[in-house]
Coordinates of N, CA, C and O in Angstrom, one line a residue:
P1 N 0.7 -1.1 -0.1 CA 0.1 -0.5 -0.1 C 1.2 1.3 -0.9 O 2.3 0.8 0.6
I2 N 0.6 2.6 -0.8 CA 0.6 3.4 -0.6 C 0.6 4.4 0.4 O -0.6 4.7 0.5
F3 N 0.9 5.4 0.7 CA 0.8 5.9 2.0 C 1.1 7.3 2.5 O 2.0 7.6 1.6
L4 N 0.1 8.3 1.9 CA 0.1 9.9 1.9 C 0.2 10.2 3.3 O -0.7 10.8 3.2
L5 N 1.5 11.5 3.4 CA 1.5 11.6 4.3 C 1.0 12.7 4.0 O 1.0 13.4 3.4
L6 N -0.5 14.2 4.8 CA -1.0 14.6 3.9 C -0.6 15.8 5.3 O 0.0 15.7 6.7
G7 N 0.1 17.1 5.1 CA 0.6 18.4 6.3 C -0.6 19.3 6.0 O -0.3 19.6 4.6
S8 N -1.3 20.3 6.5 CA -1.8 21.7 6.6 C -1.4 22.2 6.9 O -1.8 22.4 7.9
L9 N -1.3 23.6 7.0 CA -0.7 24.9 6.7 C -1.9 25.5 6.7 O -0.8 26.9 6.7
A10 N -2.6 25.6 6.5 CA -3.4 26.7 5.7 C -3.6 27.9 6.5 O -4.0 27.0 7.4
E11 N -4.2 28.2 6.3 CA -5.0 30.0 7.2 C -3.9 30.0 8.8 O -4.5 30.2 9.3
N12 N -2.4 29.7 8.4 CA -2.0 29.5 9.8 C -1.1 31.0 10.0 O 0.0 30.6 10.8
Q13 N -1.5 32.0 9.7 CA -0.4 33.1 8.6 C 1.0 32.9 9.4 O 2.0 33.7 10.6
I14 N 2.1 32.3 8.4 CA 3.1 31.9 8.1 C 3.5 32.9 7.0 O 2.8 33.7 6.7
S15 N 4.1 33.8 8.1 CA 4.9 35.0 7.5 C 6.1 34.8 6.5 O 6.6 33.0 6.6
N16 N 7.5 35.3 5.8 CA 8.8 34.6 5.7 C 9.2 34.1 6.5 O 9.9 32.6 5.7
K17 N 9.2 35.0 7.6 CA 10.4 33.6 9.5 C 9.7 32.3 8.9 O 10.9 31.8 9.3
G18 N 7.9 32.3 9.0 CA 8.0 30.5 9.1 C 8.0 30.4 7.8 O 8.7 28.4 8.2
A19 N 8.1 30.4 6.8 CA 8.1 29.9 5.8 C 9.3 29.6 5.5 O 9.9 28.3 4.5
K20 N 10.6 30.1 6.3 CA 12.5 29.9 5.9 C 12.8 28.9 7.4 O 12.8 27.6 6.3
A21 N 11.8 28.6 8.3 CA 11.7 28.3 8.8 C 10.9 26.4 8.3 O 12.1 24.7 8.6
L22 N 9.4 26.3 8.0 CA 9.0 25.0 6.8 C 10.1 24.9 6.1 O 10.9 23.6 5.8
A23 N 11.1 25.3 4.8 CA 12.1 25.7 4.3 C 12.7 24.1 4.5 O 13.3 23.8 4.1
R24 N 13.3 25.2 5.7 CA 15.0 24.7 6.5 C 13.9 22.6 7.1 O 14.8 21.5 6.8
S25 N 13.1 22.5 7.4 CA 12.3 21.9 7.8 C 11.9 20.7 6.0 O 11.5 19.1 6.0
L26 N 11.7 20.9 4.9 CA 11.1 20.2 3.8 C 12.9 20.3 3.0 O 12.8 19.4 2.3
L27 N 14.2 20.7 4.2 CA 15.4 19.8 3.3 C 15.7 18.5 4.0 O 15.7 17.6 3.6
V28 N 15.4 18.2 5.4 CA 15.3 16.9 5.6 C 14.2 16.1 5.9 O 13.8 15.4 6.4
N29 N 13.3 16.3 5.3 CA 11.4 15.9 4.8 C 11.6 14.4 4.1 O 12.8 14.1 3.1
R30 N 11.6 13.5 5.3 CA 11.5 12.1 4.3 C 10.1 10.9 4.2 O 9.6 10.4 4.5
S31 N 9.1 12.4 5.0 CA 7.7 11.3 5.6 C 6.9 11.9 4.0 O 5.6 11.2 3.6
L32 N 6.6 14.3 4.4 CA 5.6 14.5 3.9 C 5.6 15.2 2.3 O 6.2 14.7 2.4
M33 N 4.0 14.5 1.6 CA 4.2 13.6 0.7 C 3.6 15.5 0.2 O 3.2 15.7 -1.1
V34 N 2.6 15.8 0.5 CA 1.4 16.9 0.1 C 1.7 17.9 1.2 O 1.7 17.7 2.7
L35 N 1.4 19.1 0.7 CA 1.9 20.0 2.1 C 1.1 21.1 1.1 O 1.1 21.5 0.4
D36 N -0.2 21.7 2.2 CA -1.5 23.0 1.5 C -0.8 24.1 3.2 O -0.3 23.7 4.3
L37 N 0.2 25.5 2.2 CA -0.1 26.3 2.9 C -0.7 28.1 2.1 O -0.3 29.1 1.9
R38 N -2.0 26.7 1.6 CA -3.0 28.6 0.9 C -3.0 29.2 2.4 O -3.6 29.1 3.4
S39 N -3.6 30.4 1.9 CA -4.3 31.9 2.2 C -3.1 32.0 4.2 O -4.0 32.0 4.8
N40 N -2.0 31.6 3.4 CA -0.9 32.7 4.6 C 0.0 33.3 4.6 O -0.4 34.6 2.7
S41 N 0.3 34.4 5.4 CA 1.0 35.9 4.4 C 2.5 35.6 4.4 O 3.3 36.4 4.9
I42 N 3.1 34.8 3.7 CA 4.0 34.2 2.6 C 5.0 35.1 1.2 O 4.1 34.8 0.7
G43 N 6.1 35.9 1.9 CA 6.0 37.0 1.4 C 7.6 36.1 0.6 O 7.5 35.7 0.2
P44 N 7.8 37.4 -0.8 CA 9.4 36.7 -1.8 C 10.4 36.0 -0.6 O 10.3 34.9 -2.0
T45 N 10.2 36.9 0.2 CA 11.1 36.0 0.6 C 11.5 34.6 1.1 O 11.9 33.5 1.0
G46 N 10.1 34.7 2.1 CA 9.6 33.1 1.9 C 8.9 32.1 0.8 O 9.3 30.9 1.4
A47 N 8.9 32.6 -0.2 CA 8.7 31.9 -1.2 C 9.3 32.0 -2.1 O 10.0 30.4 -2.3
K48 N 11.1 32.3 -1.7 CA 12.5 31.8 -1.8 C 13.0 30.9 -1.4 O 13.3 29.5 -2.0
A49 N 13.0 30.8 -0.2 CA 13.7 30.4 1.2 C 12.9 28.3 0.4 O 13.7 27.1 -0.4
L50 N 11.6 28.7 0.2 CA 10.6 27.2 0.2 C 11.2 26.9 -1.2 O 11.3 25.6 -1.6
A51 N 11.1 27.8 -1.9 CA 11.1 27.4 -3.8 C 12.8 26.9 -4.2 O 13.1 25.3 -4.4
D52 N 13.7 27.1 -3.4 CA 15.1 26.6 -2.3 C 15.3 25.3 -2.8 O 15.4 24.3 -2.3
A53 N 13.9 25.2 -1.3 CA 13.9 23.6 -0.8 C 13.6 22.6 -1.5 O 14.2 21.3 -1.3
L54 N 13.0 22.6 -1.9 CA 12.0 22.7 -3.2 C 12.4 21.9 -3.8 O 12.3 20.6 -4.4
K55 N 13.9 22.8 -4.8 CA 14.2 21.5 -5.6 C 15.0 20.8 -4.8 O 15.7 20.2 -5.6
K56 N 15.1 20.6 -3.7 CA 16.1 19.3 -3.2 C 15.3 18.4 -2.7 O 15.9 17.3 -2.6
N57 N 14.0 18.9 -2.4 CA 13.4 17.6 -1.6 C 12.5 16.3 -2.7 O 12.0 16.7 -3.8
Q58 N 13.0 15.2 -2.6 CA 12.7 14.4 -3.0 C 11.2 13.5 -2.9 O 10.9 13.0 -3.5
I59 N 10.5 14.3 -1.7 CA 9.8 13.0 -1.5 C 8.5 13.5 -1.6 O 7.4 13.0 -2.0
L60 N 7.6 15.7 -1.3 CA 6.9 16.3 -1.2 C 6.2 16.1 -2.4 O 7.6 16.3 -4.0
L61 N 5.9 15.4 -2.9 CA 4.9 15.8 -4.2 C 3.4 16.6 -4.9 O 3.6 16.3 -5.9
S62 N 3.1 16.7 -3.8 CA 2.1 18.3 -4.0 C 2.0 19.5 -3.2 O 2.2 19.1 -2.1
L63 N 1.9 20.3 -3.3 CA 1.9 22.1 -2.6 C 0.6 22.1 -3.4 O 0.9 23.4 -4.9
K64 N 0.4 22.7 -2.9 CA -0.5 24.0 -2.7 C -0.4 25.3 -2.2 O -0.5 24.9 -0.4

């Protein structure tokens, strides 16, 4: 069986600082496959940190 581990951080007021912390976590992620970040306050620097981390993350399959 395939197990999809889901994570929802939608509507949690995540800012650039939180996005950078999340990006660091994504670099060592071994189980999270679906992540929902809708309706947060992630700005350009947080988005860049996430994008850079996602280039290296091979586990996450879906990001909203």
